[in-house]
Short mmCIF file of C-alpha atoms and ligand atoms in Angstrom, two decimals:
data_model
loop_
_atom_site.label_atom_id
_atom_site.label_comp_id
_atom_site.label_asym_id
_atom_site.label_seq_id
_atom_site.Cartn_x
_atom_site.Cartn_y
_atom_site.Cartn_z
CA MET A 1 0.00 0.00 0.00
CA LYS A 2 1.37 3.41 -0.95
CA ILE A 3 1.22 6.11 1.70
CA PRO A 4 1.27 9.69 0.38
CA LEU A 5 4.63 11.41 0.87
CA SER A 6 2.87 14.33 2.51
CA GLN A 7 1.69 12.09 5.34
CA CYS A 8 4.98 11.48 7.06
CA CYS A 9 8.29 13.12 6.41
CA ARG A 10 10.08 9.82 6.81
CA CYS A 11 7.49 7.72 5.12
CA ILE A 12 9.16 4.98 3.14
CA SER A 13 6.67 3.91 0.49
CA THR A 14 7.28 6.98 -1.59
CA SER A 15 8.89 5.80 -4.74
CA ARG A 16 9.84 2.55 -6.33
CA SER A 17 13.14 4.15 -7.25
CA LEU A 18 14.10 4.14 -3.56
CA ASN A 19 14.74 0.44 -4.09
CA LYS A 20 17.36 1.24 -6.67
CA LYS A 21 19.04 3.80 -4.43
CA VAL A 22 19.20 6.44 -7.16
CA ILE A 23 17.64 9.86 -7.10
CA PRO A 24 14.57 9.64 -9.34
CA ASN A 25 14.48 11.91 -12.40
CA ASN A 26 11.51 13.90 -11.20
CA ALA A 27 13.37 14.68 -7.94
CA LYS A 28 16.28 16.18 -9.85
CA ASN A 29 14.09 19.19 -10.67
CA LYS A 30 13.07 19.60 -7.03
CA GLY A 31 14.60 21.99 -4.51
CA VAL A 32 17.83 21.38 -2.63
CA SER A 33 16.02 20.34 0.57
CA SER A 34 13.98 17.69 -1.29
CA GLN A 35 17.13 16.28 -2.83
CA LEU A 36 18.90 16.23 0.55
CA TRP A 37 15.87 14.49 2.07
CA LEU A 38 15.95 11.83 -0.65
CA LYS A 39 19.70 11.35 -0.28
CA ARG A 40 19.28 10.80 3.43
CA GLN A 41 16.42 8.36 2.87
CA LEU A 42 18.47 6.35 0.41
CA SER A 43 21.39 5.98 2.81
CA ASP A 44 19.27 5.22 5.89
CA PRO A 45 19.40 1.53 6.87
CA TYR A 46 16.16 1.85 8.86
CA VAL A 47 14.28 2.94 5.74
CA GLU A 48 15.36 -0.21 3.94
CA LYS A 49 14.71 -2.39 6.98
CA ALA A 50 11.23 -0.90 7.39
CA LYS A 51 10.43 -1.76 3.78
CA GLN A 52 11.62 -5.32 4.25
CA MET A 53 9.54 -5.75 7.38
CA ASN A 54 6.48 -4.09 5.88
CA TYR A 55 6.41 -1.21 8.33
CA ARG A 56 4.84 1.94 6.98
CA CYS A 57 7.56 4.15 8.38
CA ARG A 58 11.08 3.91 9.83
CA SER A 59 9.66 5.27 13.10
CA ALA A 60 8.57 1.72 13.87
CA PHE A 61 12.10 0.93 15.03
CA LYS A 62 12.02 3.62 17.72
CA LEU A 63 9.14 1.82 19.39
CA VAL A 64 10.63 -1.60 18.68
CA GLU A 65 13.87 -0.54 20.40
CA ILE A 66 12.13 1.04 23.38
CA ASN A 67 9.96 -2.03 23.74
CA GLU A 68 12.90 -4.42 23.49
CA LYS A 69 14.63 -2.59 26.31
CA TYR A 70 11.70 -1.75 28.62
CA LYS A 71 9.04 -4.37 27.69
CA ILE A 72 6.23 -1.85 27.68
CA LEU A 73 3.91 -3.78 25.31
CA LEU A 74 2.56 -7.16 26.39
CA PRO A 75 -0.11 -9.53 25.04
CA GLY A 76 -3.59 -8.59 26.21
CA GLN A 77 -2.88 -4.93 26.84
CA THR A 78 -4.93 -1.95 25.70
CA VAL A 79 -2.83 0.66 23.89
CA ILE A 80 -3.72 4.16 22.73
CA ASP A 81 -1.49 5.42 19.94
CA VAL A 82 -1.71 9.20 19.56
CA GLY A 83 -0.36 10.84 16.42
CA ALA A 84 -0.34 7.47 14.75
CA ALA A 85 -0.20 8.22 10.99
CA PRO A 86 0.95 6.59 8.80
CA GLY A 87 0.72 3.74 11.31
CA SER A 88 4.02 2.03 11.99
CA TRP A 89 3.77 2.31 15.79
CA THR A 90 0.27 0.90 15.51
CA GLN A 91 1.64 -2.01 13.47
CA VAL A 92 4.20 -2.74 16.20
CA ALA A 93 1.59 -2.45 18.96
CA VAL A 94 -0.90 -4.75 17.18
CA LYS A 95 1.77 -7.43 16.98
CA GLU A 96 2.99 -7.07 20.56
CA VAL A 97 -0.39 -6.93 22.31
CA ASN A 98 -1.84 -9.60 20.02
CA SER A 99 -4.87 -7.55 18.99
CA LYS A 100 -5.29 -9.21 15.58
CA SER A 101 -5.95 -12.68 16.91
CA ASP A 102 -9.31 -14.30 17.26
CA PRO A 103 -9.81 -14.83 21.04
CA VAL A 104 -11.29 -18.27 20.36
CA SER A 105 -8.31 -19.62 18.43
CA THR A 106 -5.36 -18.17 20.35
CA LEU A 107 -3.83 -19.21 23.62
CA GLU A 108 -2.31 -15.79 24.23
CA ARG A 109 -4.29 -12.92 25.68
CA VAL A 110 -5.80 -10.63 23.04
CA GLY A 111 -5.19 -6.92 23.38
CA LYS A 112 -6.66 -3.78 21.86
CA VAL A 113 -5.05 -0.92 19.94
CA ILE A 114 -6.81 2.40 19.36
CA SER A 115 -5.04 4.88 17.10
CA ILE A 116 -5.79 8.51 16.34
CA ASP A 117 -4.35 11.11 13.99
CA ARG A 118 -5.53 14.30 12.38
CA GLN A 119 -4.34 12.82 9.11
CA ASN A 120 -5.73 9.81 7.35
CA ILE A 121 -4.52 6.40 8.52
CA TYR A 122 -5.13 3.52 6.14
CA PRO A 123 -6.76 0.56 7.92
CA ILE A 124 -4.58 -1.73 10.02
CA GLU A 125 -6.03 -5.10 10.92
CA GLY A 126 -6.28 -5.41 14.68
CA ALA A 127 -6.50 -1.68 15.36
CA VAL A 128 -9.38 0.72 15.81
CA ILE A 129 -8.48 3.73 13.70
CA LEU A 130 -9.71 7.25 14.35
CA SER A 131 -8.57 9.17 11.27
CA GLY A 132 -8.82 12.86 10.53
CA MET A 133 -9.27 13.76 14.18
CA ASP A 134 -7.33 16.37 16.08
CA PHE A 135 -6.41 14.72 19.37
CA THR A 136 -6.43 18.00 21.26
CA GLU A 137 -10.16 18.51 20.61
CA PRO A 138 -12.27 17.35 23.59
CA LYS A 139 -14.86 15.67 21.34
CA ASN A 140 -12.16 13.47 19.81
CA GLN A 141 -10.83 12.52 23.23
CA THR A 142 -14.39 11.55 24.10
CA ASN A 143 -14.39 9.33 20.99
CA LEU A 144 -11.22 7.65 22.27
CA LYS A 145 -12.77 7.13 25.70
CA ASN A 146 -15.86 5.64 24.07
CA GLU A 147 -13.65 3.16 22.23
CA LEU A 148 -12.23 2.09 25.59
CA GLY A 149 -15.79 1.11 26.50
CA GLY A 150 -15.36 1.69 30.22
CA THR A 151 -11.99 -0.11 30.43
CA LYS A 152 -8.66 1.54 31.20
CA ALA A 153 -5.52 1.73 29.06
CA HIS A 154 -2.25 -0.01 29.90
CA VAL A 155 -0.18 2.15 27.55
CA VAL A 156 -0.72 5.64 26.16
CA MET A 157 1.94 6.60 23.65
CA SER A 158 2.29 9.81 21.69
CA ASP A 159 4.54 10.31 18.70
CA MET A 160 2.71 13.53 17.81
CA ALA A 161 4.67 16.35 16.24
CA PRO A 162 3.30 19.74 15.23
CA ARG A 163 3.70 21.15 11.76
CA ALA A 164 7.09 22.85 11.84
CA SER A 165 6.97 26.60 11.27
CA GLY A 166 10.72 27.00 11.19
CA ILE A 167 10.60 29.30 14.22
CA ARG A 168 12.18 27.12 16.86
CA GLU A 169 10.63 28.70 19.97
CA MET A 170 7.15 28.51 18.47
CA ASP A 171 7.64 24.89 17.34
CA ASN A 172 8.91 23.87 20.79
CA GLU A 173 5.95 25.56 22.43
CA ASN A 174 3.52 23.75 20.13
CA MET A 175 5.27 20.44 20.78
CA MET A 176 5.00 21.01 24.54
CA LYS A 177 1.28 21.71 24.20
CA LEU A 178 0.84 18.35 22.48
CA CYS A 179 2.90 16.59 25.18
CA TYR A 180 0.82 18.07 27.99
CA SER A 181 -2.39 17.30 26.15
CA ALA A 182 -1.28 13.65 25.88
CA LEU A 183 -0.27 13.57 29.56
CA ARG A 184 -3.58 15.06 30.73
CA PHE A 185 -5.45 12.47 28.68
CA ALA A 186 -3.23 9.58 29.80
CA VAL A 187 -3.82 10.20 33.49
CA GLN A 188 -7.59 10.18 32.90
CA VAL A 189 -7.74 6.91 31.00
CA SER A 190 -4.86 4.83 32.40
CA GLU A 191 -5.04 2.10 34.94
CA VAL A 192 -2.71 2.02 37.93
CA GLY A 193 0.68 0.65 36.85
CA ALA A 194 0.25 1.86 33.25
CA THR A 195 2.90 3.30 30.93
CA PHE A 196 3.13 6.70 29.22
CA LEU A 197 5.51 7.31 26.32
CA VAL A 198 5.77 10.74 24.74
CA LYS A 199 7.92 12.30 22.06
CA LEU A 200 9.28 15.80 22.51
CA TRP A 201 11.95 18.03 21.08
CA GLN A 202 14.61 18.78 23.64
CA CYS A 203 14.25 22.38 24.75
CA GLY A 204 14.15 24.57 27.83
CA GLN A 205 10.87 23.02 29.02
CA SER A 206 11.96 19.37 28.77
CA LYS A 207 13.02 19.07 32.42
CA GLN A 208 9.75 20.61 33.60
CA LEU A 209 7.80 18.09 31.53
CA GLU A 210 9.82 15.26 33.07
CA THR A 211 9.08 16.66 36.56
CA ASP A 212 5.36 16.91 35.76
CA ILE A 213 5.25 13.35 34.42
CA SER A 214 6.98 12.23 37.65
CA ARG A 215 4.00 13.53 39.64
CA PHE A 216 1.93 10.76 38.09
CA TYR A 217 4.41 7.98 37.21
CA ASN A 218 6.87 6.32 39.60
CA ASN A 219 9.62 5.60 37.11
CA VAL A 220 10.41 8.33 34.58
CA LYS A 221 13.33 8.65 32.19
CA PHE A 222 14.46 10.22 28.94
CA VAL A 223 15.11 7.71 26.16
CA LYS A 224 16.75 8.22 22.79
CA PRO A 225 16.61 5.08 20.63
CA GLN A 226 19.46 4.50 18.18
CA SER A 227 17.02 4.73 15.30
CA SER A 228 16.20 8.31 16.30
CA ARG A 229 18.59 10.40 14.24
CA ASN A 230 21.52 11.90 16.15
CA ASP A 231 21.04 15.24 14.46
CA SER A 232 17.42 15.38 15.60
CA ALA A 233 16.35 17.13 18.82
CA GLU A 234 13.77 14.37 19.19
CA VAL A 235 13.78 12.47 22.44
CA PHE A 236 11.18 10.46 24.34
CA ILE A 237 10.08 10.47 27.95
CA LEU A 238 9.01 7.11 29.28
CA GLY A 239 6.87 7.10 32.39
CA ARG A 240 6.17 3.73 33.96
CA SER A 241 4.08 2.57 36.89
CA PHE A 242 1.23 5.09 36.85
CA LYS A 243 0.38 6.07 40.42
CA GLY A 244 -3.34 6.55 39.75
CA LEU A 245 -5.35 9.70 40.26
CA LYS A 246 -5.81 10.48 43.92
CA LEU A 247 -9.16 12.18 44.29
CA SER A 248 -9.12 14.64 47.17
C1 LIG B 301 6.05 11.45 13.38
S1 LIG B 301 4.40 11.27 12.85
C2 LIG B 301 3.90 9.81 13.69
C3 LIG B 301 4.48 8.57 13.08
C4 LIG B 301 3.81 7.31 13.65
N1 LIG B 301 4.14 7.10 15.05
C5 LIG B 301 4.23 6.08 12.90
O1 LIG B 301 5.05 5.34 13.42
O2 LIG B 301 3.72 5.85 11.80
C6 LIG B 301 3.58 12.52 13.82
C7 LIG B 301 2.08 12.55 13.65
O3 LIG B 301 1.50 13.39 14.63
C8 LIG B 301 0.28 13.82 14.09
N2 LIG B 301 -0.29 14.93 14.88
C9 LIG B 301 0.28 16.11 15.16
N3 LIG B 301 -0.58 16.86 15.87
C10 LIG B 301 -1.72 16.14 16.05
C11 LIG B 301 -2.95 16.38 16.68
N4 LIG B 301 -3.21 17.54 17.28
N5 LIG B 301 -3.90 15.41 16.66
C12 LIG B 301 -3.64 14.22 16.04
N6 LIG B 301 -2.49 13.95 15.41
C13 LIG B 301 -1.53 14.89 15.40
C14 LIG B 301 0.66 14.23 12.68
O4 LIG B 301 -0.47 14.30 11.86
C15 LIG B 301 1.61 13.10 12.30
O5 LIG B 301 0.96 12.10 11.58
#
């Protein structure tokens, strides 16, 4: 299935010529930044690996790595994937929580994956997809809660990123807004002991976000998977062992 290039800057299913590792003719007329982007794609081992493993995006390996190290996704769990397009994290989660299996014919526990993005996400077997929905809108968070059907989530993960304006302070501020929106939602829908994983761009507010996540999660740390590019300010905060909301 071809995912439109516009959907994810590191989307891999963009051109058959990527296989041949040459810059396609139509890209030669494009701007310098497009050519640099293509050059980087062609030399990126994770792009190739993602294609081989049928992941929609190289981002899959960030979650794969985090999961290999911290075992955050287990069969039978309920996962909410926020900012999920084109869907590679959802693909990883479906496999790990075993949400594609028929409960009658599997011995493992069957989980649930609910994914949301403001962009379109092509269907993924084993996942409930909420496409074209801005996560920050209360009505869309209500839709997510409805999909939980009165149950709680074991994992809330956000790989959301705002549209970059090129003005760093503004972009960081918008990213932080998305992180806090995900955190606020996670504490409402998570069960005690749950996990929260959120992407951010390292900036002056990163430490404060870590501190705020620590109010709700017992074990909080910054993680930077190898597959996250060194030249990227991207980093993740992993919060484990949700304390639960103490109503006072
Ligand atoms: C880096 S991509 C996610 C890649 C995805 N984890 C994957 O592996 O395929 C970031 C996504 O965040 C989404 N996003 C940003 N702001 C959002 C919002 N307010 N509501 C929903 N999605 C949002 C973007 O549309 C984009 O698809």
